[in-house]
PDB file of C-alpha atoms in Angstrom:
ATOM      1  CA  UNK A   1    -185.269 110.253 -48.168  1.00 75.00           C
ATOM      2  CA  UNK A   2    -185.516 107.555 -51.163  1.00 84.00           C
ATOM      3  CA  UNK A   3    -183.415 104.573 -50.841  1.00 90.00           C
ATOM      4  CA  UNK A   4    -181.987 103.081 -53.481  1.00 93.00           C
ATOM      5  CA  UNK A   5    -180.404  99.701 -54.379  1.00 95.00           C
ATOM      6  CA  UNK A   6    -178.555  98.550 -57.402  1.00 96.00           C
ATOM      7  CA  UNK A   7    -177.634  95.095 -58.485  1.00 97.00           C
ATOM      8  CA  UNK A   8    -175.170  94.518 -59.555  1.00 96.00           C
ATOM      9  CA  UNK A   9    -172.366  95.864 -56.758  1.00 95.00           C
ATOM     10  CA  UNK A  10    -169.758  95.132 -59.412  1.00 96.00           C
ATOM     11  CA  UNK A  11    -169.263  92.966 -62.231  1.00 97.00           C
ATOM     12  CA  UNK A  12    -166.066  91.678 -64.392  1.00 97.00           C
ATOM     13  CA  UNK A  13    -167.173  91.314 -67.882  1.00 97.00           C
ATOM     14  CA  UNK A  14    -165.484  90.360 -71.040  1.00 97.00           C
ATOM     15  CA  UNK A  15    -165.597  92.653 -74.552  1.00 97.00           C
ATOM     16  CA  UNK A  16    -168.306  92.201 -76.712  1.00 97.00           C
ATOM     17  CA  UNK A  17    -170.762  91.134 -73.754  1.00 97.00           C
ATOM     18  CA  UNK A  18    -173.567  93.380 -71.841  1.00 98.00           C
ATOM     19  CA  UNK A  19    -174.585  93.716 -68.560  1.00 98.00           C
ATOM     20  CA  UNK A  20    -177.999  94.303 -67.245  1.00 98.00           C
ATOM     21  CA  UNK A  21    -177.627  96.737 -64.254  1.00 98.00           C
ATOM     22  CA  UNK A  22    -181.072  97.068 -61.909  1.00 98.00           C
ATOM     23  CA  UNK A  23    -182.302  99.820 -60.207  1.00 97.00           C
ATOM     24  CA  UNK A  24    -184.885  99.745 -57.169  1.00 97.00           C
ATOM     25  CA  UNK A  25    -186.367 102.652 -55.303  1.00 94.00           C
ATOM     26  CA  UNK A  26    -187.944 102.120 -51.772  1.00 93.00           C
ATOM     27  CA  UNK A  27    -190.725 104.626 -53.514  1.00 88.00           C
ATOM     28  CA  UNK A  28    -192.426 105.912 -56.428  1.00 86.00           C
ATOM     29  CA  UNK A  29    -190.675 108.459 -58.329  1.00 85.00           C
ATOM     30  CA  UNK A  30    -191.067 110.795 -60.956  1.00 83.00           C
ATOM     31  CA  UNK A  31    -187.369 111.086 -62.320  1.00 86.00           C
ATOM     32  CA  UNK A  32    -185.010 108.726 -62.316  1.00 93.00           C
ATOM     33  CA  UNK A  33    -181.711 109.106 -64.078  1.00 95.00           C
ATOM     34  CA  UNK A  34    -178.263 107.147 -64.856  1.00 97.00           C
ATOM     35  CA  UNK A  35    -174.415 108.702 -64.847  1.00 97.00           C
ATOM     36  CA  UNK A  36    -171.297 107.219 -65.297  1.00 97.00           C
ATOM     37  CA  UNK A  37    -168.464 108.023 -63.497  1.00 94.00           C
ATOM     38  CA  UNK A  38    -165.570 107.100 -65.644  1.00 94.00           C
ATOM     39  CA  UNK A  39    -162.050 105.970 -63.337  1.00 90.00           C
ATOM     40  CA  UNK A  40    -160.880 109.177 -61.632  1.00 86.00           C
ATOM     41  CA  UNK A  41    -163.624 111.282 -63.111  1.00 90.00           C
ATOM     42  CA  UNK A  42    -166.501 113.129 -62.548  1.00 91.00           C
ATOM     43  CA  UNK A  43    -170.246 112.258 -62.821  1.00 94.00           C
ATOM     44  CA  UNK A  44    -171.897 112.267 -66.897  1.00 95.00           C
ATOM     45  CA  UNK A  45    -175.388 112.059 -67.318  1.00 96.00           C
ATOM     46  CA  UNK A  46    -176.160 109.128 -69.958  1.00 97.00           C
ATOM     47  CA  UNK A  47    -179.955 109.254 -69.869  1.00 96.00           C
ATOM     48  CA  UNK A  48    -183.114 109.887 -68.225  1.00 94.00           C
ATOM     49  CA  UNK A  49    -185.595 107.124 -67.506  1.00 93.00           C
ATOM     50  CA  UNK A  50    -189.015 107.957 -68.443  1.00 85.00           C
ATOM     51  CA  UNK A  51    -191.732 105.594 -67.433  1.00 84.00           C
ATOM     52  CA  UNK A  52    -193.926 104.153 -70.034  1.00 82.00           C
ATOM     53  CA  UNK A  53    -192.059 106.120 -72.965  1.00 84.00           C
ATOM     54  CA  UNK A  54    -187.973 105.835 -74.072  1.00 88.00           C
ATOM     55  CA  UNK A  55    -185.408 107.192 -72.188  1.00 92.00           C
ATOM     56  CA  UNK A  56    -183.966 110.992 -73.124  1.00 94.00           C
ATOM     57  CA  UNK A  57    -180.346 110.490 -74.286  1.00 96.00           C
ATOM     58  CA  UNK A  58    -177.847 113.198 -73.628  1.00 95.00           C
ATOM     59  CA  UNK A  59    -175.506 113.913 -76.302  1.00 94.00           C
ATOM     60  CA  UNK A  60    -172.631 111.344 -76.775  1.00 95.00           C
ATOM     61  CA  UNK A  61    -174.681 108.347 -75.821  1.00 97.00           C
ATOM     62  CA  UNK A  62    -177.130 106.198 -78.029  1.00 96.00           C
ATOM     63  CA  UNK A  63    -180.066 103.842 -77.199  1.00 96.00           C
ATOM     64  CA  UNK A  64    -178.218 100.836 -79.015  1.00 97.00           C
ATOM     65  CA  UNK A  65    -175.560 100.973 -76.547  1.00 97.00           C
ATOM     66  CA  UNK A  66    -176.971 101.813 -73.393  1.00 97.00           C
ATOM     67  CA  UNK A  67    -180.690 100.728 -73.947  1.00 97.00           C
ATOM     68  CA  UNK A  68    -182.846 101.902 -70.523  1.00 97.00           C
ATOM     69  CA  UNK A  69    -186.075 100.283 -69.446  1.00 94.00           C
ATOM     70  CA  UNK A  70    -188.158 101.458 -66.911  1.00 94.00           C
ATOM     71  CA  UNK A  71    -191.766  99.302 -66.522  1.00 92.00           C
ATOM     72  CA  UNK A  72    -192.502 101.423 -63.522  1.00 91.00           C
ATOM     73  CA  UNK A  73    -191.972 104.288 -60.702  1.00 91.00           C
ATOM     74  CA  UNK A  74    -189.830 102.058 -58.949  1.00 93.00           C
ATOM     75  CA  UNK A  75    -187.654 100.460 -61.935  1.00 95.00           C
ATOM     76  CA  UNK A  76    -185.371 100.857 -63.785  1.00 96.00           C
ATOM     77  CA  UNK A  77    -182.623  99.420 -65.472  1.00 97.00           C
ATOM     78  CA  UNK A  78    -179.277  99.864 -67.765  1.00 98.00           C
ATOM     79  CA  UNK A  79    -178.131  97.869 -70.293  1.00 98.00           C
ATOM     80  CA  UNK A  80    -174.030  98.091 -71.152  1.00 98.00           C
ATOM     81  CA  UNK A  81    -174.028  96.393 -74.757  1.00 98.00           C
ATOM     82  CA  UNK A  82    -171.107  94.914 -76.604  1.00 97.00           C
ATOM     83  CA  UNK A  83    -168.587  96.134 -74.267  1.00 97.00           C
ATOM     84  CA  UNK A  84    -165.278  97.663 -74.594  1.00 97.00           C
ATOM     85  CA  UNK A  85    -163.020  98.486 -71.579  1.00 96.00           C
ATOM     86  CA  UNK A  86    -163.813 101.966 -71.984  1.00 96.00           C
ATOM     87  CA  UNK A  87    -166.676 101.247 -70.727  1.00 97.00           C
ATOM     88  CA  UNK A  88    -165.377 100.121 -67.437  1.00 97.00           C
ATOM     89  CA  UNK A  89    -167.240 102.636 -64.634  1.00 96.00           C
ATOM     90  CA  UNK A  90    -168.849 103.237 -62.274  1.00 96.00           C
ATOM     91  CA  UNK A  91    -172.975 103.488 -62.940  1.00 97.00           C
ATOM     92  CA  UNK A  92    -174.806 105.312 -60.842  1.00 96.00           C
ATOM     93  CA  UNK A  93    -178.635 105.504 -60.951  1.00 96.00           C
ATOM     94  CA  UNK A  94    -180.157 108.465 -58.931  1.00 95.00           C
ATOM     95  CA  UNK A  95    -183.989 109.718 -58.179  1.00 93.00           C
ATOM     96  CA  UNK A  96    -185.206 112.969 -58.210  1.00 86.00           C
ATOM     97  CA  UNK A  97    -187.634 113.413 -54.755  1.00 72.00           C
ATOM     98  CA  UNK A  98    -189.814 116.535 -55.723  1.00 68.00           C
ATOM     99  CA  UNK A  99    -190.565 116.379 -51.803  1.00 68.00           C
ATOM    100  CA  UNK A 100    -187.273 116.895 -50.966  1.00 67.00           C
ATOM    101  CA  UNK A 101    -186.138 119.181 -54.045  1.00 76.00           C
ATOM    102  CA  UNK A 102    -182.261 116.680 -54.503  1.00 83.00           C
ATOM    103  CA  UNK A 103    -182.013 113.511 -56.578  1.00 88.00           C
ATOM    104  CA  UNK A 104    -180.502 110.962 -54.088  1.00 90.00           C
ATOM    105  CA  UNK A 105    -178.074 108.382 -55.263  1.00 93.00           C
ATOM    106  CA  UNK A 106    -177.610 104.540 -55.557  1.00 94.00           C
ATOM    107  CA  UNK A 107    -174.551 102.663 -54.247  1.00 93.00           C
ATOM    108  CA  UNK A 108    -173.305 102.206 -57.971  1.00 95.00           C
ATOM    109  CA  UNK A 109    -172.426  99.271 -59.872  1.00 96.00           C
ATOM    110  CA  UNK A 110    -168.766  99.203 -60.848  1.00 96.00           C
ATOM    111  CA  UNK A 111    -167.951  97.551 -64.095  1.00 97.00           C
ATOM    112  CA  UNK A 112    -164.777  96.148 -65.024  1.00 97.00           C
ATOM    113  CA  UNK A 113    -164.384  95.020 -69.057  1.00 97.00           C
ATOM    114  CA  UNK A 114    -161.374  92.868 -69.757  1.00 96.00           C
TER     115      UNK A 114
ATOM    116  CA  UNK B   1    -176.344 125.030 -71.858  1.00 77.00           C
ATOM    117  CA  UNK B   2    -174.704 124.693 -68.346  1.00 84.00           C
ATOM    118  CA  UNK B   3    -170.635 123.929 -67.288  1.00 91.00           C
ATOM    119  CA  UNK B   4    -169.551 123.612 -63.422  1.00 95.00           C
ATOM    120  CA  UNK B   5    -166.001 124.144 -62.774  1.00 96.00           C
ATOM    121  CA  UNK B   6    -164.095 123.262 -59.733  1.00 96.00           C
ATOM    122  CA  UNK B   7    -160.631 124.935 -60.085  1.00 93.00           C
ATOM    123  CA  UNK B   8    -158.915 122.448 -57.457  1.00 94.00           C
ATOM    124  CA  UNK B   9    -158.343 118.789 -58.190  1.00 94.00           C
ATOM    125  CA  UNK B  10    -156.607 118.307 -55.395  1.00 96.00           C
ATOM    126  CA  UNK B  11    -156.611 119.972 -51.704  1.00 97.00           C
ATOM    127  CA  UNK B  12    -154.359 118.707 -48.913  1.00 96.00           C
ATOM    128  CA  UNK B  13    -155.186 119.886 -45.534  1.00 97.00           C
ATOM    129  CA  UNK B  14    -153.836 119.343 -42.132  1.00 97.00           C
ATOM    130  CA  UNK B  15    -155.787 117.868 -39.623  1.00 97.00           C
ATOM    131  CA  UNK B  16    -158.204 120.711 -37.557  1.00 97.00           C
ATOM    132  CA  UNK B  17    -157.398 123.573 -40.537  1.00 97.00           C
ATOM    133  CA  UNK B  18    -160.220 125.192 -42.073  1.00 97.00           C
ATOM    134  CA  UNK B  19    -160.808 124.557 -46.334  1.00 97.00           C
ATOM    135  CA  UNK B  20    -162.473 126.261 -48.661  1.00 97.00           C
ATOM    136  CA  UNK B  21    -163.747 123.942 -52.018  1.00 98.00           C
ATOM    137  CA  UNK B  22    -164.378 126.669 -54.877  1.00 97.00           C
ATOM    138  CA  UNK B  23    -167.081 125.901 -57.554  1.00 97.00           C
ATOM    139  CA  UNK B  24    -168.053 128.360 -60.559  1.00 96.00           C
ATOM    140  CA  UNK B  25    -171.139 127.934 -63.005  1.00 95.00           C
ATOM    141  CA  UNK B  26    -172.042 129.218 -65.761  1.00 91.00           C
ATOM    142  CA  UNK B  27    -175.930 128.934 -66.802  1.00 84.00           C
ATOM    143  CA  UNK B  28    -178.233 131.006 -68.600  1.00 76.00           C
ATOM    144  CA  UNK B  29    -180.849 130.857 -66.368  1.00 80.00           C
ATOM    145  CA  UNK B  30    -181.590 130.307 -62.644  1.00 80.00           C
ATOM    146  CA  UNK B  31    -180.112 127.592 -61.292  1.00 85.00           C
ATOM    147  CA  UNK B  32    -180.105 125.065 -58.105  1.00 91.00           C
ATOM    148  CA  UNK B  33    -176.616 124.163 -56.481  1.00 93.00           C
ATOM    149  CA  UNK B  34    -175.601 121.383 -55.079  1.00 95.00           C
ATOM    150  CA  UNK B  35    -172.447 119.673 -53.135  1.00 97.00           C
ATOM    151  CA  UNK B  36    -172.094 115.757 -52.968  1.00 96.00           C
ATOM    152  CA  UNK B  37    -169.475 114.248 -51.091  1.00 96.00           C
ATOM    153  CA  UNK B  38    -168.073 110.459 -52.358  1.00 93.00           C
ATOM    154  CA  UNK B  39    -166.286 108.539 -49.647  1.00 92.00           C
ATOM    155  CA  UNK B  40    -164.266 105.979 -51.080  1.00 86.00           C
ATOM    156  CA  UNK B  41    -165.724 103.012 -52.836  1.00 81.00           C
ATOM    157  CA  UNK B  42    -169.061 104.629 -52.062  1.00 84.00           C
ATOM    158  CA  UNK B  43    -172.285 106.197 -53.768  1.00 86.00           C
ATOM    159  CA  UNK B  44    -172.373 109.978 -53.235  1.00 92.00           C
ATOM    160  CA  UNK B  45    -174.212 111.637 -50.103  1.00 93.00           C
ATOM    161  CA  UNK B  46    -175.892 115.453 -50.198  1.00 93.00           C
ATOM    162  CA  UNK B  47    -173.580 117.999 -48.227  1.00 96.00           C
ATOM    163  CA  UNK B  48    -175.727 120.553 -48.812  1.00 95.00           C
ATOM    164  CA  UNK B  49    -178.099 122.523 -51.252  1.00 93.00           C
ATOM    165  CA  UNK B  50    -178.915 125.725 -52.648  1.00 92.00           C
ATOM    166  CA  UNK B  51    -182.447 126.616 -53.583  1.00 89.00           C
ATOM    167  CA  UNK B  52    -183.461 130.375 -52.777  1.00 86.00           C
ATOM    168  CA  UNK B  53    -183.552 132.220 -49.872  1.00 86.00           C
ATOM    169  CA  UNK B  54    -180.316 132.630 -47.662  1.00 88.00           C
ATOM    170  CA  UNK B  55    -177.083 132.673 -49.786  1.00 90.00           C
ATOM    171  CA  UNK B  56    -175.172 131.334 -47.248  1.00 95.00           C
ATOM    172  CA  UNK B  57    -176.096 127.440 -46.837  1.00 95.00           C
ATOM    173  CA  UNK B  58    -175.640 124.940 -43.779  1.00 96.00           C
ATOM    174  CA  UNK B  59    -174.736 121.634 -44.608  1.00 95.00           C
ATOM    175  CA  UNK B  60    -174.454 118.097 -42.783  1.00 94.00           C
ATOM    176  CA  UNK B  61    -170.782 117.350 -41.235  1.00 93.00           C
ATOM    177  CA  UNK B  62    -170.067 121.191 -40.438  1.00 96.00           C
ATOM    178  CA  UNK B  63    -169.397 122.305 -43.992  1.00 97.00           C
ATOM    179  CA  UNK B  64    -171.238 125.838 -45.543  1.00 97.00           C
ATOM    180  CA  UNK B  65    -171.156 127.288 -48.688  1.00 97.00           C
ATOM    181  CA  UNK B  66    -171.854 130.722 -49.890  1.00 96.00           C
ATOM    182  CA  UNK B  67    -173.695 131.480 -53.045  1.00 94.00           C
ATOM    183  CA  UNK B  68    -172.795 134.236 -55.138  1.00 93.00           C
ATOM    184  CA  UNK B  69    -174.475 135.695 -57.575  1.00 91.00           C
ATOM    185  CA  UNK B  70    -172.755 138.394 -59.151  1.00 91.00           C
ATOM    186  CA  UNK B  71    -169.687 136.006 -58.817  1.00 92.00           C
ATOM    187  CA  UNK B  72    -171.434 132.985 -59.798  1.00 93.00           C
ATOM    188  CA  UNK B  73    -170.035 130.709 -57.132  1.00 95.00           C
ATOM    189  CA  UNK B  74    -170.555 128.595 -55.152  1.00 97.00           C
ATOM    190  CA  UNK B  75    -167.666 127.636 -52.578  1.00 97.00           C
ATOM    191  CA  UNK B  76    -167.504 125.016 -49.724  1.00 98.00           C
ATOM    192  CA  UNK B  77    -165.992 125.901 -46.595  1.00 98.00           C
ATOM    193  CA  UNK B  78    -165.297 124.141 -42.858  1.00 98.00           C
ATOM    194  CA  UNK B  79    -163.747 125.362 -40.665  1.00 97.00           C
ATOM    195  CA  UNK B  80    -161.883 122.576 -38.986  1.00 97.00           C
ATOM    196  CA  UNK B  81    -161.251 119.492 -40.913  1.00 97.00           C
ATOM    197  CA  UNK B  82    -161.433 115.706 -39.556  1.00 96.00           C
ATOM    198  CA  UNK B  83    -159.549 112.811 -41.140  1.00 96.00           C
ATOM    199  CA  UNK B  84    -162.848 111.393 -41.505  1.00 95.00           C
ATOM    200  CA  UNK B  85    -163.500 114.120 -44.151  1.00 96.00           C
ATOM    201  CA  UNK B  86    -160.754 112.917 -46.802  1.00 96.00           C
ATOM    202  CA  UNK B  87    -163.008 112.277 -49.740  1.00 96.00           C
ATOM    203  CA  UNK B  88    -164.172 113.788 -53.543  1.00 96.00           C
ATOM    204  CA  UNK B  89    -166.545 116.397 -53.151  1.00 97.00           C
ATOM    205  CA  UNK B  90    -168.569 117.277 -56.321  1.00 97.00           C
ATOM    206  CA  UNK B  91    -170.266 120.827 -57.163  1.00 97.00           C
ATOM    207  CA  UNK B  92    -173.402 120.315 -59.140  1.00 95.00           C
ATOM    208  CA  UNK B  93    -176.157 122.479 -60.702  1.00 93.00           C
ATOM    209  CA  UNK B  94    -179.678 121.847 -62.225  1.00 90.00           C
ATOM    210  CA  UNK B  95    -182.129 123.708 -64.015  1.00 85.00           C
ATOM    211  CA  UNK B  96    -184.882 122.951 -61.257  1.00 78.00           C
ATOM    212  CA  UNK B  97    -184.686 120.866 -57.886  1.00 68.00           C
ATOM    213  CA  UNK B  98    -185.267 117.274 -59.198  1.00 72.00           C
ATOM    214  CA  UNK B  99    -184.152 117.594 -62.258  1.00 82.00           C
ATOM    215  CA  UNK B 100    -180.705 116.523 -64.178  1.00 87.00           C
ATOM    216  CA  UNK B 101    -177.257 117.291 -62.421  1.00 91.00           C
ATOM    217  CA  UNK B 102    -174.523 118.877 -64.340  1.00 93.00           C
ATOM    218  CA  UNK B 103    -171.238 117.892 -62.488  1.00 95.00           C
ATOM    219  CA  UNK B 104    -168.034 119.535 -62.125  1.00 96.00           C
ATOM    220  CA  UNK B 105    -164.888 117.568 -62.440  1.00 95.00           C
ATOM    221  CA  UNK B 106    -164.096 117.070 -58.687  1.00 96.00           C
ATOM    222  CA  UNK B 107    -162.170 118.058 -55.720  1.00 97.00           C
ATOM    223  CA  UNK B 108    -160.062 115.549 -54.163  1.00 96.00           C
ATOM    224  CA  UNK B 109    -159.582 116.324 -50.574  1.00 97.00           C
ATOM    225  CA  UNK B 110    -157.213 114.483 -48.741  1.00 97.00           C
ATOM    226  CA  UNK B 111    -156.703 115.429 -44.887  1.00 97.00           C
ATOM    227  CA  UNK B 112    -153.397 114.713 -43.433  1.00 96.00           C
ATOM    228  CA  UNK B 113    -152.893 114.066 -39.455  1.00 94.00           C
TER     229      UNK B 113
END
């Protein structure tokens, strides 16, 4: 299996900041992806990572707020922009492991805006 | 496009009774299933996974599902519950192993002694 750390664990922001969340794989991967889980929600899909191109957006969420970089098959990160306190979540980054035909899942990073 | 629905929010369950989690898709082409469990303030773990073969799946912790075409569900079940199993269990499907998850809203199981 992949294992998967994110930094931040959690984070208390204020509005109109952003947050840099990081994501590191204990391997190379193909696909890496991010969701949010909203408070008492289920899992949404914001984006997949892509190495060396831009990240595939799903519908509802834009580059300029949730711009994704990912320099290499074990990186990746998130950026929340200008923050609201909807967007306090919980971010989850996840791999896909051809190998093992699942994505496997990162602690999360849960984000509090104020 | 793809939806998963889970048609219980919320299942209490005595201690030792069985439970049954029920999950239907809806997707226009094959499709991969998936459960997840989240313990609380944690990431989510695999339960188990659908991917051909057998419809009737063996998971981690005791728990099966059944996969049903014709019906398309896919529906946890154990048969004895643990307090250790009080958690939100998530039904998922993709397009292809390793490729984006399409969540349904959630189960909340909560186990009672």
């Amino acid at each position: 299996s992949a294992v998967i750390s994110q930094k931040p664990s959690r984070d208390i922001c204020q509005r109109g900041t952003s947050l840099t969340i990081q994501c590191q794989v204990d391997s190379q991967v193909t696909m890496m992806f991010w969701y949010r889980q909203q408070p008492g929600q289920s899992l949404t899909l914001i984006a997949t990572a892509n190495q060396g191109s831009e990240a595939t957006y799903e519908s509802g969420f834009v580059i300029d707020k949730f711009p994704i970089s990912r320099p290499n098959l074990t990186f990746s990160t998130l950026t929340v922009s200008n923050m609201s306190p909807e967007d306090s979540s919980i971010y989850l980054c996840s791999v896909a492991a051809t190998l093992y035909n699942e994505q496997f899942f990162g602690p999360g990073t849960r984000l509090t805006v104020l | 496009a793809q939806s998963v629905t889970q048609l219980d929010s919320q299942v209490p369950v005595f201690e030792e009774a069985p439970v049954e989690l029920r999950c239907n898709y809806s997707s226009s082409v094959s499709v991969y299933l998936f459960w997840y469990v989240q313990y609380p303030n944690q990431g989510l773990q695999l339960l188990l996974k659908y991917l051909s073969g057998s419809t009737l799946v063996k998971g981690i912790n005791g728990f099966e599902a059944e996969f049903n075409k014709s019906q398309t569900s896919f529906h946890l079940r154990k048969p004895s519950v643990h307090i250790s199993d009080t958690a939100e269990y998530f039904c998922a499907v993709s397009e292809a192993a390793g490729n984006k998850l399409t969540f349904g809203g959630g189960t909340r199981v909560l186990v009672k002694p």
